[in-house]
Short mmCIF file of C-alpha atoms in Angstrom, two decimals:
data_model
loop_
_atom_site.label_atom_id
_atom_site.label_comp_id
_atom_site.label_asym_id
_atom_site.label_seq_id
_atom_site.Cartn_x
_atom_site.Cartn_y
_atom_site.Cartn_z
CA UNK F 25 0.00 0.00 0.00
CA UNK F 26 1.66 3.54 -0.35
CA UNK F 27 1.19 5.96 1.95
CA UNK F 28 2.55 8.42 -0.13
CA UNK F 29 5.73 9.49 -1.55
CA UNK F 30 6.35 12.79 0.35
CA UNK F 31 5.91 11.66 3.82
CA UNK F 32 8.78 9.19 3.84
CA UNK F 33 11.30 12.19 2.99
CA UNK F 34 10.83 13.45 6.80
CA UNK F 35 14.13 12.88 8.44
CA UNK F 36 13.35 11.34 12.04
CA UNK F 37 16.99 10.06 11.22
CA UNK F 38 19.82 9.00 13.54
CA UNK F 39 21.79 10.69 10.79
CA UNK F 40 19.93 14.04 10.54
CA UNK F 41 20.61 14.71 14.04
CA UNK F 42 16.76 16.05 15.19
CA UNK F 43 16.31 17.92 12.13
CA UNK F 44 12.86 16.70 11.40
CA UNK F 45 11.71 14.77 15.11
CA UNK F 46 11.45 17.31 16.97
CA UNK F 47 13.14 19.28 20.03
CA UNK F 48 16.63 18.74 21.36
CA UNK F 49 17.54 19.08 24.82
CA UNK F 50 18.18 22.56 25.15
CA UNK F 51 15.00 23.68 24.22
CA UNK F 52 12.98 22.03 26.32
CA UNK F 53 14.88 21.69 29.30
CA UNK F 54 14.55 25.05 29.82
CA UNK F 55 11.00 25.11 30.27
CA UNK F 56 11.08 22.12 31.83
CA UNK F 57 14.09 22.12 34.81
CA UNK F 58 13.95 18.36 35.71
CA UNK F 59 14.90 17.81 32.22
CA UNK F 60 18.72 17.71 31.07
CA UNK F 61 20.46 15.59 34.31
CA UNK F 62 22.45 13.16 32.24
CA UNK F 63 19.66 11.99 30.04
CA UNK F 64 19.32 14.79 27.49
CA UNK F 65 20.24 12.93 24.71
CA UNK F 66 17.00 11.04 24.99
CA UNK F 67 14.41 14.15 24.67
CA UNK F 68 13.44 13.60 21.77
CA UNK F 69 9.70 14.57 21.00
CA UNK F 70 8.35 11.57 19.66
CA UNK F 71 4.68 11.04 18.02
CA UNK F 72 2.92 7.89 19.35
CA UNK F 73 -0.35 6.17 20.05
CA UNK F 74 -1.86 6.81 23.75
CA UNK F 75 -1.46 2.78 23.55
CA UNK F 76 2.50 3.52 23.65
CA UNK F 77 1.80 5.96 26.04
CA UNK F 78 0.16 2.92 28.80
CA UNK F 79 2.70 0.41 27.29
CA UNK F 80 5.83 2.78 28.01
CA UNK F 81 8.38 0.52 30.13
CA UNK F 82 10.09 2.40 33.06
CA UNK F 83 13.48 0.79 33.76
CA UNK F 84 12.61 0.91 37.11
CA UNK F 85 10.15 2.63 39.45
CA UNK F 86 11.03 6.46 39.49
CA UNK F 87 13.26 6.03 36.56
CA UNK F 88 12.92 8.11 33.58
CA UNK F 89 10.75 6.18 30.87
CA UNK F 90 12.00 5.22 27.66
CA UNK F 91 9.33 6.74 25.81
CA UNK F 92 9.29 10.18 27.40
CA UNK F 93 8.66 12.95 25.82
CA UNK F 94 5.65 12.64 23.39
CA UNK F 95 3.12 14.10 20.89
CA UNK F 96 -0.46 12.54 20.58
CA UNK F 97 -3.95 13.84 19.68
CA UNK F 98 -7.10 12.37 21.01
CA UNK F 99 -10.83 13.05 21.35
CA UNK F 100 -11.49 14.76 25.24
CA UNK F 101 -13.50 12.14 26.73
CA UNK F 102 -13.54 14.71 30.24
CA UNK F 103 -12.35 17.86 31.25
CA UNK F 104 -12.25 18.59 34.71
CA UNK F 105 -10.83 21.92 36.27
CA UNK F 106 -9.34 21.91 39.56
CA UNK F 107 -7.08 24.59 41.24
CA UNK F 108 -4.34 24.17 40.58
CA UNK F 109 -4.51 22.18 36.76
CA UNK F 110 -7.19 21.10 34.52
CA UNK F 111 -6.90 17.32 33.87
CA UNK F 112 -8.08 16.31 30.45
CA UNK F 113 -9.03 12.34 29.56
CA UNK F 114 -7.80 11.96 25.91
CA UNK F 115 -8.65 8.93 23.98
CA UNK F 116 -7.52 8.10 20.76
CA UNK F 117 -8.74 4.55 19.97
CA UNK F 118 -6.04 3.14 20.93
CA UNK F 119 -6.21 3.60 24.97
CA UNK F 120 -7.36 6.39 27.40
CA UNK F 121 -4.98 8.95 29.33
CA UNK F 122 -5.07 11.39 31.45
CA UNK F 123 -3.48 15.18 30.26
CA UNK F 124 -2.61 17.63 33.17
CA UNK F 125 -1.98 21.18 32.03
CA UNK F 126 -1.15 23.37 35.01
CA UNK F 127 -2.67 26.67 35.27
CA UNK F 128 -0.23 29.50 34.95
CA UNK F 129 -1.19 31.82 38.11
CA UNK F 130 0.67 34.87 36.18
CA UNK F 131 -1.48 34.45 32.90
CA UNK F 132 -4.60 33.51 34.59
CA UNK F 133 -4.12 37.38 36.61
CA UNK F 134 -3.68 38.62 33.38
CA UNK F 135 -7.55 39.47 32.78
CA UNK F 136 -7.07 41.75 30.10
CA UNK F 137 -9.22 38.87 28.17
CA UNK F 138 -6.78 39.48 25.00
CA UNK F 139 -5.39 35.95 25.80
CA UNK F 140 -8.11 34.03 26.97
CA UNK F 141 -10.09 34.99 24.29
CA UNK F 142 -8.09 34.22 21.19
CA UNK F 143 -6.75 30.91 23.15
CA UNK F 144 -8.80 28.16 20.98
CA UNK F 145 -11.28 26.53 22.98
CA UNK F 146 -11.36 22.99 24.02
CA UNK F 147 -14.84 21.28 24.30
CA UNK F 148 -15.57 17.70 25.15
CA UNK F 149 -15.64 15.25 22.09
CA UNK F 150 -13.78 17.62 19.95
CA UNK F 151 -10.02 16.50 19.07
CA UNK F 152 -6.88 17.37 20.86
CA UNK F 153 -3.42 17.53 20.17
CA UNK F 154 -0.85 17.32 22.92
CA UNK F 155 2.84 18.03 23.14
CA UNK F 156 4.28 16.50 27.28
CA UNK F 157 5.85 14.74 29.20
CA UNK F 158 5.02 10.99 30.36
CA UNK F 159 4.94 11.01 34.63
CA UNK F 160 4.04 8.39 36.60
CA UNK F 161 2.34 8.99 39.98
CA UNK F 162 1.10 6.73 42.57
CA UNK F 163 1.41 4.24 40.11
CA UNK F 164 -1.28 6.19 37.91
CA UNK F 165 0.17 7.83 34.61
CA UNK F 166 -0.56 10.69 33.42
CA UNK F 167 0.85 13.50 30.44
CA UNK F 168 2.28 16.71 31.90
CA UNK F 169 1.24 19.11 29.35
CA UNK F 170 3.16 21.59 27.72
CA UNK F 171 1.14 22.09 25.24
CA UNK F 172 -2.59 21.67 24.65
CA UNK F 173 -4.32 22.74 21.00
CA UNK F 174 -7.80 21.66 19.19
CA UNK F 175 -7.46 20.20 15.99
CA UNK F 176 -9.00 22.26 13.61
CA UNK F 177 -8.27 19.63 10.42
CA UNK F 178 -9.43 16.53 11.32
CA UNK F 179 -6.70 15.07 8.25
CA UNK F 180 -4.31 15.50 11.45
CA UNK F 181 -5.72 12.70 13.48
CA UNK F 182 -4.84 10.44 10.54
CA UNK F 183 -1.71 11.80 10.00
CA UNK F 184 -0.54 11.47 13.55
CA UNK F 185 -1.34 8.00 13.43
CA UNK F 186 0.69 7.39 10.37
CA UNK F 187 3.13 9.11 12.02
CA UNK F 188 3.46 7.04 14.67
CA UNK F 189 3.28 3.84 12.89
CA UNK F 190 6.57 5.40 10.74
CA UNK F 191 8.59 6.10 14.06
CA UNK F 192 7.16 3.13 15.44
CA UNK F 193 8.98 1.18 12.28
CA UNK F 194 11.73 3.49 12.04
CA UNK F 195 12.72 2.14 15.68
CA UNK F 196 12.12 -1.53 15.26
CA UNK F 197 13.44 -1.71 11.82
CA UNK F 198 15.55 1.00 10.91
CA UNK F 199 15.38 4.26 8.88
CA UNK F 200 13.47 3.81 5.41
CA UNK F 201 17.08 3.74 3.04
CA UNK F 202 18.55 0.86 5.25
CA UNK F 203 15.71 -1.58 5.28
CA UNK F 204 15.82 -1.37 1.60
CA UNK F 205 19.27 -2.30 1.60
CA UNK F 206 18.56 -4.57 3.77
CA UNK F 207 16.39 -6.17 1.52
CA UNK F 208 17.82 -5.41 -2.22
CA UNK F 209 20.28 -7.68 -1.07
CA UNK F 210 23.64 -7.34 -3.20
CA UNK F 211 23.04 -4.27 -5.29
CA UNK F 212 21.63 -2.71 -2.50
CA UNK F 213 24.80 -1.88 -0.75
CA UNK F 214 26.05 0.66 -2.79
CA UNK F 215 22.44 3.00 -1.97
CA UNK F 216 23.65 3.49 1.20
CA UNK F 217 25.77 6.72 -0.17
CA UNK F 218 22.67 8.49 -0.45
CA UNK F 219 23.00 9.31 3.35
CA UNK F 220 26.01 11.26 2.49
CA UNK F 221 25.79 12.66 6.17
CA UNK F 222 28.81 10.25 7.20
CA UNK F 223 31.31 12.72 7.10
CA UNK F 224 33.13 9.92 6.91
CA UNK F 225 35.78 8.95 4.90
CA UNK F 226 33.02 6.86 2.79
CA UNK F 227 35.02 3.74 2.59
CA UNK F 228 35.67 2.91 5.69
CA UNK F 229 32.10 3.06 6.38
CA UNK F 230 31.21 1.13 3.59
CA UNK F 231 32.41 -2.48 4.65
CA UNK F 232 30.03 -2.06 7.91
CA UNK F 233 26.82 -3.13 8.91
CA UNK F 234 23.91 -1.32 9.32
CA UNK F 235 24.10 -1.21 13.08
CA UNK F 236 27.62 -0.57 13.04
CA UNK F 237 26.76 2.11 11.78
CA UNK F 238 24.10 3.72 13.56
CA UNK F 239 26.24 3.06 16.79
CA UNK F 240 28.69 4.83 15.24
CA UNK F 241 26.50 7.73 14.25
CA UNK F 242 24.62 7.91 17.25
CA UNK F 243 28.39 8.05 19.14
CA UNK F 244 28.75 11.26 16.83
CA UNK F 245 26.10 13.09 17.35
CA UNK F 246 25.19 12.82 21.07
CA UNK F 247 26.09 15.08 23.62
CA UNK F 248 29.09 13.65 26.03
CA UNK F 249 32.18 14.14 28.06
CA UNK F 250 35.35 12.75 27.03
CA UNK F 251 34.53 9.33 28.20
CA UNK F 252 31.94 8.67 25.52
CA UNK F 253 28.87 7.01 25.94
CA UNK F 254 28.29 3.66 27.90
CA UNK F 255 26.81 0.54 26.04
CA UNK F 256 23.61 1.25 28.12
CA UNK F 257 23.29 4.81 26.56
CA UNK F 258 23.85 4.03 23.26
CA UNK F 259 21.30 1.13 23.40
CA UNK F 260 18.46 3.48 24.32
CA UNK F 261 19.72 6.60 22.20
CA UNK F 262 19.94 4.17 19.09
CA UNK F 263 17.19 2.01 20.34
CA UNK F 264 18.48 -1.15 19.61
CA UNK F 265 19.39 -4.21 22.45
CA UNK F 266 22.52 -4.01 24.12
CA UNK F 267 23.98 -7.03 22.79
CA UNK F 268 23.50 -5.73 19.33
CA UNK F 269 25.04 -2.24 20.15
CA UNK F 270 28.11 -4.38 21.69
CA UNK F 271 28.67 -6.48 18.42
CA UNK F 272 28.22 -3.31 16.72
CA UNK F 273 31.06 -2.26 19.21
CA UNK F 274 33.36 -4.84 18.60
CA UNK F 275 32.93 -3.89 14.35
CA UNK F 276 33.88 -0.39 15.10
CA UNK F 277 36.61 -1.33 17.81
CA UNK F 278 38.08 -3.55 14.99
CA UNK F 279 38.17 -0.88 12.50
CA UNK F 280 40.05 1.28 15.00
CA UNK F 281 36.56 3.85 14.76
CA UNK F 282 35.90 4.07 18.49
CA UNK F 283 38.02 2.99 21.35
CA UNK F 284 37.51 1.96 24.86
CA UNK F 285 37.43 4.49 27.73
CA UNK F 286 36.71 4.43 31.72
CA UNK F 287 35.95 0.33 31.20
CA UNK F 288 35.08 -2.00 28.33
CA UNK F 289 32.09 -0.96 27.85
CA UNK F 290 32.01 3.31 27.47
CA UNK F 291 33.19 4.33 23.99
CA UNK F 292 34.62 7.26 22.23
CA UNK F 293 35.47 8.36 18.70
CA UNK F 294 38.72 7.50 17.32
CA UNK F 295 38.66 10.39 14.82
CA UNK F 296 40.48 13.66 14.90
CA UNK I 13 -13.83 -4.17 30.19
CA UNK I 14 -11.07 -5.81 28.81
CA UNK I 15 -9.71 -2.90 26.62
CA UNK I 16 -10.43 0.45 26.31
CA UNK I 17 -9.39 0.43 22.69
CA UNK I 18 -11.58 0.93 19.90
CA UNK I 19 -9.68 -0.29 16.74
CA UNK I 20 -9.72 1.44 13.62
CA UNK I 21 -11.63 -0.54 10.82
CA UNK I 22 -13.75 -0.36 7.73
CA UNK I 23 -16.31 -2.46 5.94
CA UNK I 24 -13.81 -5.33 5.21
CA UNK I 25 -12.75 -6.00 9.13
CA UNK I 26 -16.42 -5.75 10.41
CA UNK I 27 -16.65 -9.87 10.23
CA UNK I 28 -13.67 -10.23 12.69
CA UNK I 29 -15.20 -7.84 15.00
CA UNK I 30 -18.35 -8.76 15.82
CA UNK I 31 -19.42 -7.85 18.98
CA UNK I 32 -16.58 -5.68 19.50
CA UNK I 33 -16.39 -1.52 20.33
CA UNK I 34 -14.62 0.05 17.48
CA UNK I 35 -13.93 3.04 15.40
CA UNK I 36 -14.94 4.06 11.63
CA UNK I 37 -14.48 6.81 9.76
CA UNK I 38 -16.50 6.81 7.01
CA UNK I 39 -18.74 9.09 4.65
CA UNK I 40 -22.59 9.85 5.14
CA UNK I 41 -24.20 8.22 1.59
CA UNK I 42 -27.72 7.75 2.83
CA UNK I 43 -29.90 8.80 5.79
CA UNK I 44 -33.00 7.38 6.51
CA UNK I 45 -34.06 8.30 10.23
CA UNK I 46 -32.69 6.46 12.76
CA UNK I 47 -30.15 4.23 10.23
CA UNK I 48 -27.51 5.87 8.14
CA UNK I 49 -25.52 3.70 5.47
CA UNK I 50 -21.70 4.89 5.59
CA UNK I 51 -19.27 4.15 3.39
CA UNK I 52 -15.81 2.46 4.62
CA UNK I 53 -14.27 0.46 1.64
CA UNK I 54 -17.85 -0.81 1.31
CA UNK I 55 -20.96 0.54 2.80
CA UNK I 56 -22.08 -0.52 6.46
CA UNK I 57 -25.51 0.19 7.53
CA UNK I 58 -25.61 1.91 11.40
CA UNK I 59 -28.16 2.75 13.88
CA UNK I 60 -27.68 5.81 15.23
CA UNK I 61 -27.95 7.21 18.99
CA UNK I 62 -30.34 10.58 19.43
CA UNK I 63 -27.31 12.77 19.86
CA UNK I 64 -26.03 11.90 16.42
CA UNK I 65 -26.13 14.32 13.77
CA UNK I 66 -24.90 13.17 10.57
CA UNK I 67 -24.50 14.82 7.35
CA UNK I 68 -25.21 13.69 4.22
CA UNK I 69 -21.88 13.46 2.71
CA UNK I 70 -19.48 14.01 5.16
CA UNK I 71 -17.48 11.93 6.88
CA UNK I 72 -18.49 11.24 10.26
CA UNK I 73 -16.13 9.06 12.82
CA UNK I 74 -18.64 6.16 14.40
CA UNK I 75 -17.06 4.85 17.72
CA UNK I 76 -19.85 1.91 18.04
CA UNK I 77 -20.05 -2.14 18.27
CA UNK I 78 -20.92 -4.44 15.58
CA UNK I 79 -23.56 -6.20 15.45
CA UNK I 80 -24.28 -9.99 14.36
CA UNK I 81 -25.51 -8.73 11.00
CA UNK I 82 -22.68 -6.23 10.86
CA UNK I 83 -24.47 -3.41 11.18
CA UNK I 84 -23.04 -0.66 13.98
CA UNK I 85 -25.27 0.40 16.64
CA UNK I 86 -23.76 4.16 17.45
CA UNK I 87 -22.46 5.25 20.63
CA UNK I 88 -20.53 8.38 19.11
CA UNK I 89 -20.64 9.70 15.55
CA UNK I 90 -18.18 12.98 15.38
CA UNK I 91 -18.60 14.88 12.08
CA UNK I 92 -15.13 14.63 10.17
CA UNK I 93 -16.39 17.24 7.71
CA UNK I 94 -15.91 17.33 4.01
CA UNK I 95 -12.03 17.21 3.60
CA UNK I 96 -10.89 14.08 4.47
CA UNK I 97 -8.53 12.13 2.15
CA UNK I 98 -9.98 8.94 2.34
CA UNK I 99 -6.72 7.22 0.96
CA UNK I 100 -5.28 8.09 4.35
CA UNK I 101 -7.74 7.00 6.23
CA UNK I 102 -7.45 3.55 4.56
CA UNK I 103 -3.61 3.71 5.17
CA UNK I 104 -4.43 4.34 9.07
CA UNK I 105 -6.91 1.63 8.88
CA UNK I 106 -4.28 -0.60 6.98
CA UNK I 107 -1.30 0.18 9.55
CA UNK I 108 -3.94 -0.37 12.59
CA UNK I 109 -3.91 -4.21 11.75
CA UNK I 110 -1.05 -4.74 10.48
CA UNK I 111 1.00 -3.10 13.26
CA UNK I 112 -1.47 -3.64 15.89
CA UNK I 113 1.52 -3.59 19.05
CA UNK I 114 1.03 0.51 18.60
CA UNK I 115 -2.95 0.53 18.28
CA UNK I 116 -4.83 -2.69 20.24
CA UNK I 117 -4.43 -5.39 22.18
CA UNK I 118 -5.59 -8.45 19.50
CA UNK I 119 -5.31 -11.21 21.30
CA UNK I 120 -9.00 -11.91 21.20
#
């Protein structure tokens, strides 16, 4: 089936840094102050299903999840208004959560009704879209709001999903350019140029494998001291299973690409 | 309730989800009262609640469980409007079942 030919140019790519996916770190930590200890490489603002949302696995209780930061719509099923937030229930066929947006005391002063006014309104069984943060409290989850928006086109629902499903592929299977070499089989190989993001001297990188190569990529363009990354990092940044990132490792460690640091298992570029 | 999701399908899944909540988006062709046909990669004849108000010709989103004759009695029909690419909408439909870890549990 084709879902049509200009969607798959969107870069959600390792490669392409967060050119088309969404926020880096810096932007949102600043808004955000828990954000940013350590795990910055990971906020990434990534579309999913409210199904994702339930299914996200926390490493362990009070750890950060691995799905964190997220964009979803859904249909308001409830909105209740307390004090101090008003609590949304979004659900989007796919599962039902609840969407806290706290209420800015300094705007809600501001009576000049210039803001309120133009704000769109949200009404029950009318669409959302929501841009937050996945928390976890008293074992209840629930979507810390940043932003909360109507959807005006209802085209966006459907697009969202699609959207999801693509990330949702792009992280089990790879970005769209690999899994076709992947499958093309021998003349396949040479495709991979198309990237040309490498900055690489393109031979070396040629006689890898794919996941070499999105360790090695992902070991580029993350944020980190001059240790490098541990195994366990790189894992969730590339989102791939650790023994896979450590045969992809040992490829690069053979090539002379990346070398050890603090132990065995935290990496740095070889390349000056 | 086992699940609180209400897959995505059209006239072709209605036969594996009989007696199951789920989701169409489809447009109005005919309304004749209280039943409405829709069309969803086939038509699909519903019985609408009293708080739906569908337009002839739009698309409307029916969240509502399939009968034994696979007709939909209506819980919620949301009015979609007149722009919706229904190419997409397949694709969504499409994706729903064939990636279904993102969208239900189907293990029923």
């Amino acid at each position: 089936m084709d879902y049509g030919g200009g969607y798959s140019t969107t870069s959600y790519g390792a490669q392409g840094g967060a050119g088309g996916g969404g926020f880096m770190g810096g932007s949102q930590s600043g808004s955000q102050g828990a954000a940013g200890k350590g795990t910055y490489g990971k906020d990434t603002l990534r579309p999913v299903t409210i199904k994702q949302v339930l299914d996200a696995q926390q490493p362990h209780p009070d750890a950060e999840f691995k799905i964190d930061d997220v964009s979803f719509v859904g249909q308001i099923r409830n909105i209740s208004t307390q004090t101090t937030n008003i609590t949304y229930k979004l659900d989007d066929g796919t599962g039902t959560i609840e969407v806290k947006q706290w209420i800015d005391a300094d705007a809600a002063m501001d009576t000049t009704s210039d803001s309120t006014l133009s704000k769109p309104k949200l009404v029950e069984n009318e669409w959302a879209r929501v841009w937050g943060r996945l928390k976890a409290f008293n074992n209840k989850r629930h979507v810390g709001a940043h932003v909360i928006r109507p959807i005006a086109d209802k085209m966006e629902i459907t697009y969202h999903l699609l959207e999801a499903t693509y990330v949702h592929l792009y992280f089990i299977k790879g970005p769209v350019d690999q899994i076709k070499v992947e499958g093309g089989g021998d003349a396949g190989e040479v495709s991979y140029g198309g990237g040309g993001d490498t900055g690489m001297k393109g031979g070396q990188m040629q006689n890898l494998s794919v996941a070499a190569r999105r360790v090695f990529q992902t070991l580029k363009n993350s944020p980190q001291n001059n240790e490098g990354l541990h195994v366990q990092n790189i894992a969730a940044l590339v989102g791939m299973n650790v023994p896979d990132v450590r045969k992809a490792g040992d490829e690069l460690l053979g090539n002379s690409m990346i070398f050890t640091t603090v132990d065995d298992d935290t990496w740095a570029l070889l390349e000056f | 309730m086992a699940s609180e999701a209400t897959p995505r399908v059209n006239a072709k899944y209605l036969d594996s989800f009989t007696n199951q909540t789920v989701r169409i988006l489809g447009k109005v062709v005919s309304l004749r009262g209280e039943t409405a046909t829709i069309d969803a990669n086939g038509s699909i004849n519903v019985h609408l609640n009293r708080d739906a108000h569908l337009q002839l010709n739009n698309a409307v989103e029916i969240v509502g469980k399939v009968q034994q004759d696979l007709s939909i009695k209506v819980f919620q029909a949301t009015d979609f409007g007149s722009n919706i690419d229904f190419n997409a909408v397949e694709a969504v439909v499409d994706a729903t079942h064939r990636y279904k870890e993102i969208f239900y549990d189907g293990n029923d």
